[in-house]
XYZ file of C-alpha atoms in Angstrom:
681
model
C -25.404 -69.617 20.662
C -28.708 -71.355 21.404
C -30.027 -67.992 22.570
C -28.726 -66.225 19.464
C -30.384 -68.551 16.960
C -33.978 -69.150 17.989
C -34.439 -72.636 16.563
C -34.697 -76.213 17.712
C -32.029 -78.363 16.122
C -29.553 -77.588 13.393
C -30.367 -75.289 10.492
C -30.613 -77.192 7.193
C -31.384 -75.436 3.926
C -29.786 -72.447 2.280
C -30.032 -69.810 -0.433
C -33.428 -69.813 -2.085
C -34.184 -67.628 -5.082
C -37.912 -67.782 -5.863
C -37.559 -64.372 -7.520
C -35.913 -66.221 -10.435
C -39.032 -68.363 -10.950
C -41.998 -66.024 -10.522
C -43.263 -66.805 -14.033
C -43.341 -70.498 -13.126
C -45.769 -70.959 -10.219
C -45.758 -74.718 -10.793
C -42.033 -74.777 -9.950
C -42.531 -72.661 -6.833
C -45.267 -75.017 -5.668
C -42.975 -77.975 -6.251
C -40.140 -76.377 -4.263
C -41.831 -76.571 -0.886
C -42.915 -80.177 -1.367
C -39.332 -81.104 -2.223
C -38.034 -79.113 0.771
C -40.232 -81.256 2.995
C -38.770 -84.432 1.505
C -35.217 -83.098 1.956
C -35.784 -82.078 5.600
C -35.098 -78.435 4.676
C -36.056 -76.194 7.613
C -34.306 -72.922 6.689
C -34.159 -70.664 3.649
C -31.918 -67.652 3.083
C -33.747 -65.190 0.840
C -33.216 -61.783 -0.696
C -29.429 -61.945 -1.082
C -29.434 -60.422 -4.590
C -33.081 -59.375 -4.895
C -32.968 -55.595 -4.724
C -34.100 -55.059 -8.328
C -37.267 -57.022 -7.636
C -37.830 -55.679 -4.131
C -37.525 -52.060 -5.357
C -38.052 -52.107 -9.145
C -38.100 -48.312 -9.297
C -36.820 -45.830 -6.765
C -39.046 -45.743 -3.687
C -41.556 -48.278 -5.084
C -41.489 -51.614 -3.257
C -42.667 -55.064 -4.319
C -42.862 -57.471 -1.377
C -45.589 -59.845 -2.594
C -43.220 -62.624 -3.658
C -41.295 -62.366 -0.391
C -44.524 -62.357 1.622
C -45.301 -65.704 0.007
C -41.959 -67.165 1.140
C -42.656 -66.147 4.734
C -46.191 -67.523 4.477
C -44.983 -70.912 3.246
C -42.137 -71.138 5.779
C -44.539 -70.331 8.614
C -46.860 -73.069 7.365
C -43.911 -75.473 7.506
C -42.773 -74.168 10.934
C -39.528 -73.295 9.191
C -37.015 -70.489 9.471
C -36.062 -67.547 7.294
C -32.664 -65.872 7.219
C -33.386 -62.558 5.524
C -30.586 -60.907 3.592
C -30.151 -57.223 3.032
C -29.741 -56.781 -0.743
C -26.800 -54.370 -0.808
C -24.473 -56.846 -2.535
C -26.119 -56.237 -5.917
C -27.876 -52.947 -6.529
C -30.527 -52.361 -9.220
C -29.747 -50.700 -12.553
C -31.778 -47.612 -11.753
C -29.526 -46.879 -8.788
C -26.322 -47.088 -10.837
C -27.823 -44.985 -13.592
C -29.336 -42.250 -11.422
C -26.451 -41.994 -8.953
C -23.180 -42.861 -10.753
C -21.160 -42.152 -7.590
C -22.307 -45.507 -6.176
C -20.232 -47.348 -8.790
C -16.726 -48.257 -7.727
C -13.571 -46.744 -9.125
C -10.717 -49.184 -9.650
C -7.043 -48.688 -8.864
C -6.485 -47.313 -12.383
C -8.976 -44.515 -11.734
C -11.716 -45.968 -13.938
C -15.294 -45.747 -12.696
C -17.134 -48.990 -13.356
C -20.543 -49.176 -14.931
C -23.319 -51.351 -13.554
C -22.468 -55.032 -13.572
C -21.743 -58.224 -11.673
C -22.077 -57.682 -7.896
C -20.087 -56.177 -5.022
C -19.247 -53.314 -7.324
C -20.351 -50.467 -5.081
C -18.569 -47.744 -3.150
C -18.637 -48.142 0.629
C -18.066 -44.396 1.111
C -20.918 -43.086 -1.031
C -23.489 -41.224 1.128
C -26.090 -41.853 -1.559
C -25.481 -45.587 -1.559
C -25.518 -45.777 2.210
C -28.818 -43.892 2.327
C -30.458 -46.069 -0.310
C -29.257 -49.183 1.515
C -30.609 -47.830 4.792
C -33.993 -47.222 3.189
C -34.392 -50.721 1.749
C -33.034 -52.340 4.926
C -35.452 -50.363 7.079
C -38.374 -51.257 4.827
C -37.522 -54.958 5.094
C -37.119 -54.751 8.865
C -40.456 -53.005 9.335
C -42.304 -55.475 7.145
C -40.797 -58.727 8.445
C -39.219 -57.869 11.781
C -42.059 -59.387 13.802
C -42.615 -62.376 11.545
C -42.163 -65.564 13.593
C -40.233 -67.262 10.785
C -37.455 -64.655 10.792
C -34.500 -65.835 12.903
C -31.531 -63.845 11.593
C -30.315 -61.009 9.375
C -27.808 -61.860 6.657
C -26.085 -58.512 6.012
C -25.158 -58.178 2.330
C -23.066 -61.084 1.055
C -19.382 -62.020 0.895
C -17.950 -58.530 1.429
C -14.856 -57.961 -0.672
C -12.948 -55.452 -2.787
C -12.070 -51.779 -2.528
C -12.946 -48.477 -4.156
C -10.480 -45.728 -5.150
C -12.906 -42.870 -5.868
C -12.483 -39.331 -4.504
C -14.834 -40.130 -1.603
C -12.784 -43.170 -0.606
C -9.533 -41.267 -1.010
C -10.852 -38.590 1.351
C -11.801 -41.272 3.876
C -8.361 -42.830 3.445
C -6.654 -39.560 4.323
C -8.981 -39.015 7.296
C -8.217 -42.547 8.515
C -4.487 -41.868 8.298
C -4.824 -38.492 10.037
C -6.625 -40.144 12.938
C -3.938 -42.796 13.180
C -0.800 -40.698 12.708
C -1.937 -37.160 13.606
C 0.921 -35.521 11.687
C 2.573 -35.915 8.294
C 5.916 -36.220 10.051
C 4.681 -39.303 11.900
C 3.314 -40.778 8.667
C 6.554 -40.089 6.790
C 8.463 -41.828 9.563
C 6.133 -44.832 9.832
C 6.259 -45.477 6.090
C 10.011 -44.789 5.768
C 9.292 -42.225 3.049
C 12.794 -40.824 3.063
C 13.458 -43.811 0.751
C 13.110 -42.850 -2.942
C 12.212 -39.248 -2.074
C 8.698 -40.165 -1.011
C 8.218 -37.592 1.762
C 4.820 -35.896 1.912
C 4.580 -32.139 2.486
C 0.767 -31.871 2.317
C -2.057 -34.287 3.163
C -3.530 -33.824 -0.317
C -0.520 -35.706 -1.705
C -1.487 -38.899 0.116
C -3.142 -41.268 -2.365
C -3.948 -44.981 -2.122
C -1.451 -47.497 -3.496
C -2.036 -47.787 -7.232
C -0.323 -49.041 -10.401
C -0.591 -45.431 -11.574
C 1.374 -44.165 -8.597
C 2.954 -45.752 -5.527
C 3.265 -49.538 -5.252
C 6.510 -50.042 -3.327
C 5.769 -48.513 0.077
C 5.144 -51.511 2.275
C 3.732 -49.566 5.199
C 1.263 -47.854 2.869
C 0.147 -51.174 1.426
C -0.341 -52.632 4.906
C -2.307 -49.621 6.101
C -4.462 -49.670 2.949
C -5.491 -53.244 3.718
C -6.320 -52.214 7.277
C -8.290 -49.237 5.970
C -10.274 -51.390 3.546
C -11.146 -53.723 6.414
C -12.281 -50.788 8.547
C -14.345 -49.245 5.723
C -16.003 -52.592 5.036
C -16.830 -53.052 8.706
C -18.141 -49.488 8.891
C -20.489 -50.189 5.977
C -21.601 -53.449 7.616
C -22.191 -51.657 10.937
C -24.370 -49.073 9.182
C -26.566 -51.850 7.789
C -26.762 -53.517 11.196
C -27.821 -50.222 12.766
C -30.665 -49.930 10.250
C -32.157 -53.366 10.915
C -31.502 -53.371 14.649
C -33.285 -50.046 15.028
C -36.401 -52.068 14.237
C -35.385 -55.590 15.370
C -32.822 -55.164 18.157
C -33.211 -58.754 19.345
C -32.370 -60.479 16.048
C -28.760 -61.573 15.460
C -26.822 -60.350 12.438
C -24.119 -62.041 10.422
C -22.362 -61.850 7.084
C -20.680 -64.707 5.314
C -16.892 -64.925 5.502
C -15.024 -66.834 2.794
C -12.162 -69.183 2.033
C -10.112 -69.628 -1.103
C -7.985 -72.246 -2.794
C -4.635 -71.504 -4.418
C -1.993 -73.797 -5.945
C 0.585 -72.600 -3.413
C -1.315 -72.284 -0.146
C -4.069 -74.881 -0.622
C -7.503 -74.267 0.946
C -7.281 -71.397 3.421
C -9.380 -68.580 4.933
C -9.751 -65.573 2.671
C -7.072 -63.048 3.623
C -8.364 -59.914 1.879
C -10.152 -58.670 5.014
C -9.095 -59.012 8.640
C -11.784 -61.432 9.787
C -10.492 -61.393 13.353
C -11.404 -57.707 13.549
C -14.605 -58.199 11.540
C -15.748 -61.009 13.855
C -16.035 -58.570 16.752
C -18.884 -56.881 14.859
C -20.989 -59.924 13.934
C -23.276 -61.697 16.379
C -22.534 -65.057 14.797
C -19.631 -65.973 12.524
C -20.729 -67.609 9.287
C -18.729 -68.744 6.281
C -19.071 -70.273 2.809
C -17.397 -73.690 2.671
C -16.332 -74.984 -0.740
C -13.450 -77.471 -0.432
C -12.140 -79.065 -3.625
C -12.955 -82.678 -2.801
C -11.504 -85.406 -5.072
C -8.756 -83.257 -6.575
C -5.656 -84.793 -8.113
C -2.949 -83.042 -6.096
C -3.740 -84.262 -2.571
C -5.493 -87.029 -0.674
C -9.058 -86.743 0.570
C -7.681 -86.668 4.108
C -5.443 -83.718 3.203
C -8.431 -81.792 1.849
C -10.336 -82.699 5.012
C -7.494 -81.428 7.208
C -7.391 -78.070 5.427
C -11.164 -77.746 5.686
C -11.053 -78.655 9.370
C -8.462 -75.923 9.911
C -10.815 -73.292 8.481
C -13.774 -74.579 10.496
C -11.641 -74.336 13.637
C -10.440 -70.850 12.758
C -13.976 -69.564 12.335
C -15.010 -71.260 15.582
C -12.079 -69.584 17.322
C -12.969 -66.058 16.209
C -15.756 -65.877 18.799
C -15.223 -69.121 20.742
C -18.784 -70.154 19.968
C -20.624 -72.192 17.340
C -20.600 -70.725 13.856
C -22.798 -71.243 10.791
C -21.899 -72.688 7.428
C -23.903 -70.230 5.340
C -23.102 -71.796 1.979
C -21.853 -75.151 0.779
C -22.653 -77.378 -2.161
C -24.328 -80.774 -2.103
C -22.502 -81.686 -5.308
C -20.144 -79.439 -7.286
C -19.143 -75.817 -7.764
C -19.003 -74.018 -11.102
C -15.941 -71.758 -10.962
C -13.026 -74.211 -10.864
C -11.069 -75.399 -13.875
C -12.507 -78.869 -13.289
C -15.811 -79.036 -11.407
C -16.198 -82.532 -10.037
C -19.323 -83.669 -8.195
C -18.970 -85.188 -4.770
C -18.752 -88.969 -4.883
C -21.522 -90.957 -3.180
C -21.214 -90.559 0.575
C -18.976 -87.477 0.472
C -21.855 -85.057 0.980
C -22.858 -86.705 4.242
C -19.240 -86.958 5.384
C -18.200 -83.399 4.525
C -21.409 -81.923 5.944
C -21.101 -83.820 9.194
C -17.529 -82.499 9.437
C -19.013 -78.999 9.590
C -21.106 -79.961 12.612
C -18.220 -81.829 14.234
C -16.007 -78.742 14.207
C -18.606 -76.413 15.668
C -21.147 -75.404 13.027
C -24.802 -75.243 14.000
C -25.935 -75.399 10.381
C -25.484 -76.936 6.986
C -26.789 -74.435 4.460
C -26.363 -74.660 0.714
C -25.938 -72.473 -2.270
C -28.425 -73.228 -3.612
C -31.791 -74.914 -3.024
C -32.944 -74.814 -6.658
C -30.406 -74.732 -9.470
C -30.481 -71.524 -11.504
C -31.901 -71.543 -15.039
C -29.262 -69.304 -16.582
C -26.121 -67.201 -16.274
C -22.904 -67.749 -14.371
C -24.160 -70.055 -11.627
C -26.539 -72.219 -13.646
C -24.259 -75.254 -13.225
C -23.499 -74.703 -9.546
C -24.694 -77.634 -7.449
C -28.097 -77.465 -5.765
C -30.504 -79.500 -3.679
C -33.057 -79.444 -6.506
C -31.404 -79.926 -9.870
C -32.517 -78.917 -13.333
C -34.519 -82.134 -13.530
C -36.649 -80.998 -10.567
C -36.616 -84.584 -9.337
C -36.462 -86.194 -5.933
C -35.044 -89.333 -7.524
C -31.538 -88.156 -8.363
C -28.611 -89.122 -6.158
C -27.751 -85.611 -4.945
C -31.263 -84.889 -3.709
C -31.482 -88.250 -1.973
C -28.187 -87.703 -0.166
C -29.350 -84.265 0.996
C -32.580 -85.827 2.270
C -30.669 -88.585 4.036
C -28.361 -86.063 5.682
C -31.298 -83.869 6.701
C -32.789 -86.860 8.478
C -29.493 -87.456 10.263
C -29.362 -83.854 11.462
C -32.772 -84.249 13.068
C -31.417 -87.170 15.098
C -28.608 -84.912 16.343
C -30.792 -81.955 17.314
C -29.771 -82.111 20.969
C -26.161 -81.274 20.031
C -26.997 -77.835 18.627
C -25.218 -75.152 20.640
C -22.647 -77.599 22.006
C -19.205 -76.211 22.796
C -15.647 -77.525 22.499
C -12.717 -78.044 24.850
C -9.432 -76.943 23.302
C -5.959 -76.857 24.839
C -3.830 -76.089 21.766
C -3.767 -72.782 19.882
C -2.121 -71.796 16.609
C -1.551 -68.052 16.183
C -2.463 -66.357 12.909
C -2.626 -62.598 12.323
C -4.039 -61.199 9.100
C -1.791 -58.133 9.066
C 1.302 -60.217 9.813
C 0.458 -62.448 6.877
C -0.158 -59.399 4.656
C 3.251 -58.020 5.565
C 4.970 -61.374 5.089
C 3.535 -61.808 1.618
C 4.185 -58.188 0.635
C 7.806 -57.939 1.711
C 10.730 -58.193 -0.698
C 13.645 -60.589 -0.558
C 13.824 -64.260 0.382
C 11.796 -66.717 -1.691
C 8.635 -65.194 -3.092
C 6.903 -68.523 -3.907
C 8.053 -70.253 -0.719
C 6.906 -68.041 2.145
C 3.724 -70.078 2.483
C 2.717 -68.807 5.894
C -0.786 -70.308 5.885
C 0.367 -73.612 4.451
C 3.054 -73.818 7.123
C 0.499 -73.277 9.876
C -1.624 -76.047 8.391
C 1.363 -78.411 8.445
C 1.649 -77.845 12.197
C -2.127 -78.157 12.563
C -2.099 -81.470 10.666
C 0.041 -83.105 13.357
C -2.743 -82.537 15.882
C -5.673 -83.172 13.519
C -4.228 -86.573 12.652
C -4.074 -87.390 16.372
C -7.603 -86.097 17.079
C -6.344 -83.256 19.275
C -8.507 -80.158 18.967
C -6.889 -76.844 18.008
C -8.008 -73.232 17.968
C -6.657 -70.791 15.353
C -6.412 -67.442 17.123
C -5.062 -63.931 16.510
C -2.241 -62.614 18.688
C -4.800 -60.467 20.532
C -6.508 -63.580 21.934
C -6.302 -64.721 25.548
C -3.562 -67.348 25.434
C -3.742 -68.354 29.082
C -6.496 -70.891 28.368
C -4.098 -73.027 26.316
C -1.386 -75.460 27.385
C 0.406 -75.219 24.044
C 0.657 -72.170 21.754
C 2.159 -72.577 18.280
C 3.233 -69.304 16.666
C 5.610 -69.939 13.758
C 6.352 -67.236 11.205
C 4.696 -64.449 13.216
C 6.553 -62.039 10.970
C 4.959 -58.791 12.213
C 4.902 -58.563 15.977
C 3.882 -55.711 18.243
C 5.580 -55.104 21.610
C 2.339 -56.052 23.377
C 2.433 -59.465 21.701
C 6.026 -60.020 22.796
C 5.097 -59.154 26.365
C 2.089 -61.478 26.197
C 4.222 -64.393 24.966
C 6.779 -63.789 27.703
C 4.068 -63.811 30.358
C 2.415 -66.888 28.863
C 5.611 -68.933 29.051
C 6.623 -67.612 32.464
C 3.257 -68.735 33.854
C 3.746 -72.305 32.644
C 2.787 -72.278 28.958
C 4.607 -74.088 26.189
C 5.372 -71.965 23.115
C 6.678 -73.010 19.692
C 7.948 -70.387 17.250
C 10.253 -70.284 14.233
C 12.197 -68.420 11.562
C 10.416 -65.359 10.098
C 9.275 -64.329 13.591
C 9.393 -60.739 14.867
C 11.207 -59.437 11.802
C 9.132 -56.260 11.380
C 7.125 -53.883 13.559
C 3.473 -52.888 13.127
C 4.453 -50.428 10.363
C 6.264 -53.176 8.420
C 9.647 -51.643 9.265
C 12.503 -54.039 9.960
C 13.304 -54.510 13.634
C 16.914 -53.347 13.779
C 19.444 -55.442 15.633
C 17.951 -58.808 14.720
C 15.431 -60.560 16.931
C 13.878 -57.966 19.298
C 15.240 -58.031 22.853
C 12.071 -59.508 24.474
C 12.190 -62.412 22.016
C 15.952 -62.890 22.461
C 15.328 -63.234 26.192
C 12.298 -65.481 25.705
C 13.993 -67.955 23.352
C 17.565 -67.571 24.605
C 18.947 -67.093 21.093
C 20.226 -64.483 18.683
C 19.376 -64.613 14.959
C 22.198 -64.059 12.468
C 20.867 -64.523 8.940
C 18.219 -66.392 6.961
C 19.339 -68.611 4.106
C 16.773 -68.951 1.308
C 16.997 -72.363 -0.329
C 16.241 -73.037 -3.978
C 13.410 -75.441 -4.830
C 15.632 -78.510 -5.051
C 18.180 -77.412 -2.443
C 18.131 -79.211 0.902
C 20.378 -79.356 3.933
C 20.058 -81.390 7.092
C 19.354 -81.195 10.806
C 20.193 -83.827 13.365
C 17.528 -84.092 16.038
C 17.077 -86.853 18.603
C 19.617 -89.072 16.807
C 17.734 -88.768 13.503
C 18.580 -86.699 10.419
C 15.917 -84.606 8.702
C 16.105 -82.650 5.436
C 15.439 -78.919 5.459
C 13.765 -76.979 2.659
C 12.988 -73.370 1.715
C 14.568 -71.676 4.779
C 17.465 -72.269 7.164
C 18.000 -69.591 9.788
C 21.441 -69.206 11.289
C 21.128 -68.661 15.041
C 23.320 -68.568 18.111
C 22.193 -70.061 21.404
C 22.898 -67.688 24.278
C 21.025 -69.327 27.157
C 18.871 -71.837 25.225
C 19.455 -75.576 25.144
C 20.290 -76.882 21.672
C 18.068 -79.800 20.604
C 18.927 -79.968 16.899
C 22.014 -79.017 14.885
C 22.659 -78.247 11.227
C 24.777 -80.940 9.571
C 25.996 -79.144 6.444
C 26.432 -75.890 4.505
C 28.256 -72.899 5.960
C 26.215 -73.128 9.192
C 27.211 -76.732 9.898
C 27.354 -77.380 13.651
C 25.182 -74.406 14.603
C 21.810 -74.671 16.382
C 18.665 -75.404 14.336
C 16.214 -76.348 17.117
C 16.358 -74.922 20.638
C 14.372 -74.765 23.861
C 14.557 -72.346 26.752
C 12.994 -72.825 30.170
C 11.506 -69.518 31.315
C 9.674 -69.374 34.610
C 7.372 -72.390 34.722
C 7.184 -72.844 30.943
C 9.188 -73.593 27.822
C 9.854 -71.696 24.584
C 10.913 -73.719 21.535
C 12.432 -72.209 18.401
C 12.626 -73.935 15.001
C 15.326 -72.302 12.880
C 14.675 -74.406 9.785
C 11.647 -75.405 7.762
C 11.394 -79.133 8.252
C 8.955 -81.696 6.932
C 6.039 -83.515 8.534
C 8.214 -86.423 9.646
C 10.227 -84.051 11.822
C 7.178 -82.226 13.173
C 5.620 -85.530 14.193
C 8.721 -86.500 16.182
C 9.168 -82.990 17.566
C 5.638 -82.694 18.941
C 5.419 -86.252 20.296
C 7.159 -85.580 23.646
C 5.322 -82.265 24.038
C 1.972 -83.991 23.505
C 2.945 -86.673 26.003
C 4.223 -84.244 28.623
C 1.138 -82.026 28.418
C -1.188 -85.080 28.238
C -2.909 -83.755 25.141
C -3.761 -87.127 23.614
C -7.376 -87.813 22.708
C -9.160 -89.557 25.587
C -11.725 -91.427 23.475
C -9.882 -92.918 20.497
C -7.211 -95.431 21.525
C -5.066 -95.277 18.379
C -5.642 -92.250 16.132
C -5.563 -92.651 12.358
C -4.377 -90.226 9.702
C -7.580 -90.799 7.703
C -10.203 -91.117 10.453
C -10.955 -87.901 12.314
C -12.507 -87.744 15.766
C -13.883 -84.370 16.870
C -15.820 -83.793 20.080
C -18.476 -81.317 21.170
C -19.810 -80.972 24.727
C -23.207 -80.007 26.086
C -24.920 -80.436 29.455
C -22.216 -82.763 30.724
C -22.402 -85.014 27.648
C -19.616 -85.649 25.161
C -20.509 -86.197 21.513
C -17.744 -87.782 19.438
C -17.910 -87.443 15.648
C -15.993 -90.170 13.806
C -15.345 -89.537 10.101
C -13.555 -91.790 7.637
C -11.828 -89.632 5.019
C -10.675 -92.586 2.950
C -12.063 -94.904 0.285
C -11.520 -98.081 2.319
C -13.168 -99.342 5.531
C -11.410 -98.285 8.726
C -11.649 -99.891 12.166
C -11.309 -97.575 15.139
C -10.496 -98.708 18.663
C -12.248 -96.785 21.421
C -11.485 -96.420 25.099
C -15.061 -96.953 26.289
C -18.468 -98.078 25.026
C -20.919 -95.573 23.569
C -24.112 -95.233 21.531
C -24.262 -94.249 17.865
C -26.883 -91.523 17.608
C -27.216 -91.992 13.841
C -28.294 -95.634 14.171
C -29.402 -95.751 17.823
C -27.149 -98.770 18.323
C -24.763 -99.610 21.140
C -21.079 -99.487 20.228
C -18.446 -101.434 22.104
C -14.713 -100.828 22.128
C -14.346 -100.979 18.331
C -16.275 -99.610 15.362
C -15.720 -100.117 11.629
C -16.520 -97.239 9.325
C -17.113 -97.942 5.613
C -15.747 -95.769 2.809
C -16.624 -92.154 3.714
C -18.431 -93.554 6.753
C -19.506 -91.557 9.805
C -20.716 -92.136 13.339
C -21.764 -89.810 16.137
C -21.102 -91.476 19.464
C -22.470 -90.363 22.813
C -20.226 -91.671 25.564
C-alpha cells in the first residue's frame, strides 16, 4: 500500500469543490489558509465538474483546476483527481440523447441528478474517454497528483436497447444455447420457455419479475457492465499515467431491518479485483435512538473489516462527515469527541486515510446542509472545525503507522450473489431473513472480545484462518463445498447454519435436501425449516442451559455428527439443534436454529479458548471499548476506543507508550467518554 499511495503519513482532507465558488475569490483564498489550520493535506477534486471542465463540446476550461494544483503544490499537499463521468453536462444529454438512461418501465430519462447515464452507450464512453485523456495529459506529471478517483459511487442500471443487446450477448457467452438458458432459469414453469434470443428481455415490471435465475443473472450482469465501464475509464488514464493507482468509492447503506451494512447492489468482491486500492464512503448513523453507540461502532467496524478483506491491504475512507449528513429523516451532528473517535476507528481497522465530504459546505441545493470541515460561517472557531484540526494533528503523530497490516485468524464468509438469492427467494419469512444482520451478530461476539475478523467471499483462500464462520450461505457452488471439506479436513474449524446450500448457482433448489458433500461434512440430514412468527419462540438446551429460538428452527437428523444442543418443544422436540462433526483434523459445527447473542457468546467461548484466539494485549475485553491492532516493521500498534459516554478503565498485559500524548502507559489506562489511545507496545 505504501508503494501504491505516494505520500508520507495518512491522507487527511476530502472532496473540494472550488468550481462552486469561482465568483468568490476571497472565499477561495480563505480555503487554503483554513486547510493549513485543519492539517488538511489532500483534496479530491473534479468529481462532478464536467460542465465546467468542458463547458461546450470539445472546448476545455482548466484554469480553475490549474489553480488547485498550484496551491496544493505550494502546500506540499496531494491531489486525488476524479474523472467527471458521474455527472455529465447538459450539452451532452441534449446532443446525444442515447447517453440518458432508460428505466425498467422503458422511459428514457432527461438530464438530471447524477449517475443517470447508460454504461453501454458508445457515444458516452467516447466522450468520457476524451475528457479523461485530456485530464491525464494535463495533470499526469504534476507532482501533487497521487491517485485517480474513477467516477463516483457507481450504482444503478439502464434498460435501453443498447443495454438489452449487451444483456443478451452476456447470456449467450454464459449459456451458449437457449436450451441451457431455459434449463438454468427453470422456464418450463409458467410457460416461460424462450424459442429465440430476441425474446430475452431484462426483468421488468412491464414483463418478467418472477424468474429468480433471471433476476440473479441481471444483478451479475449489471455488476459486470459497471466494471467494464470502470475498466474503460482506467484504460484511458493509465494510457497516460500507468504508474498512478486508480480507485472508485464503494458504499454502505442503513436500513431498519439490516442496520448499517455494505451496499449490496453491486458485487464489490468482484469489483475489488479491478481497483488498485479499495475505498469507501463511511456514514454511520451515530447517536440514533434504536441502538447503543457501541452497536453502531460494531456495525461500522464490520464494514471497515470487509473492505480491508477485499484485497487484504489497507483501504481508504474516501468520504465521511465531520458532523452530520443531510439525507436521513433526522440528521444529528456528532457529539463532541465523536469525530475523533469515529475517525480513529477508520485507521484502527485498516484505513490509510480520513477524507471528508466535504471541505467547504455547499451554498445551495441538495447537499447544502451536509457536514463539512469549513461551515457556512467560514470560521475556524466553530467546534466542528476545531475537532477536525485536532484530529489532523493526531494523524500527523501517527504517520509511521501508514501502510501497516493486520493479523487475522477468523473469517466470516459473505457472498453478494448468495445474499441476492436469499433475499429474492419466495417462502419462509420475508422480513426475517436478515442475512447481513445475522453475520454481524456473529461478528459482534469477536469484536466485543477484541478478536480481529476478516469478511471474505467464498472464493477467498480460507487456509489462512483457524476459524471460518459461514452461516446462511444460501447459494453454494460445488467448488465451495469442496473447499469447505478440504478446509476442515486439514484442521480448520467451520461454523455453518440453517439456510445453507439450499440453492445452486442458478438459484435452483438443490434436490434431496442438503447436498451430499455438506451432509458428509456436517454429518447431518436436513428435514424441514420452520418459520417462526415475530412473537413465536421455542427452546434449545445447550450445555445445561436453555436458550430461546426465533425466526427459524431447522429440523435435522444427526447421522454421524455429535449432538450438542436439542430442541425442547414444538413438533421437533428432542431432535438435534446444534451439532459438531470431526472430519480429518478439523471440526464442522452446524446451528439449526437462530439463537440470540447470549447463546452465541457461550457457543463460541470454548472454540475461542481451544484455538487460543483471545486478544494478547487487553487482559479483560469490554463490550464498549474496542482494541484493534495494526502491525508494521515488527511493531504492534494498539488502538483503544471507548464507544460509551462514561469513563472506562482497561487492563493491559504489558506496558506501552501512547503515541497521541507521548506518555508511558503501565498496565492500566482510563479512557474518558469517547476517549482514544494509540499504544505502541
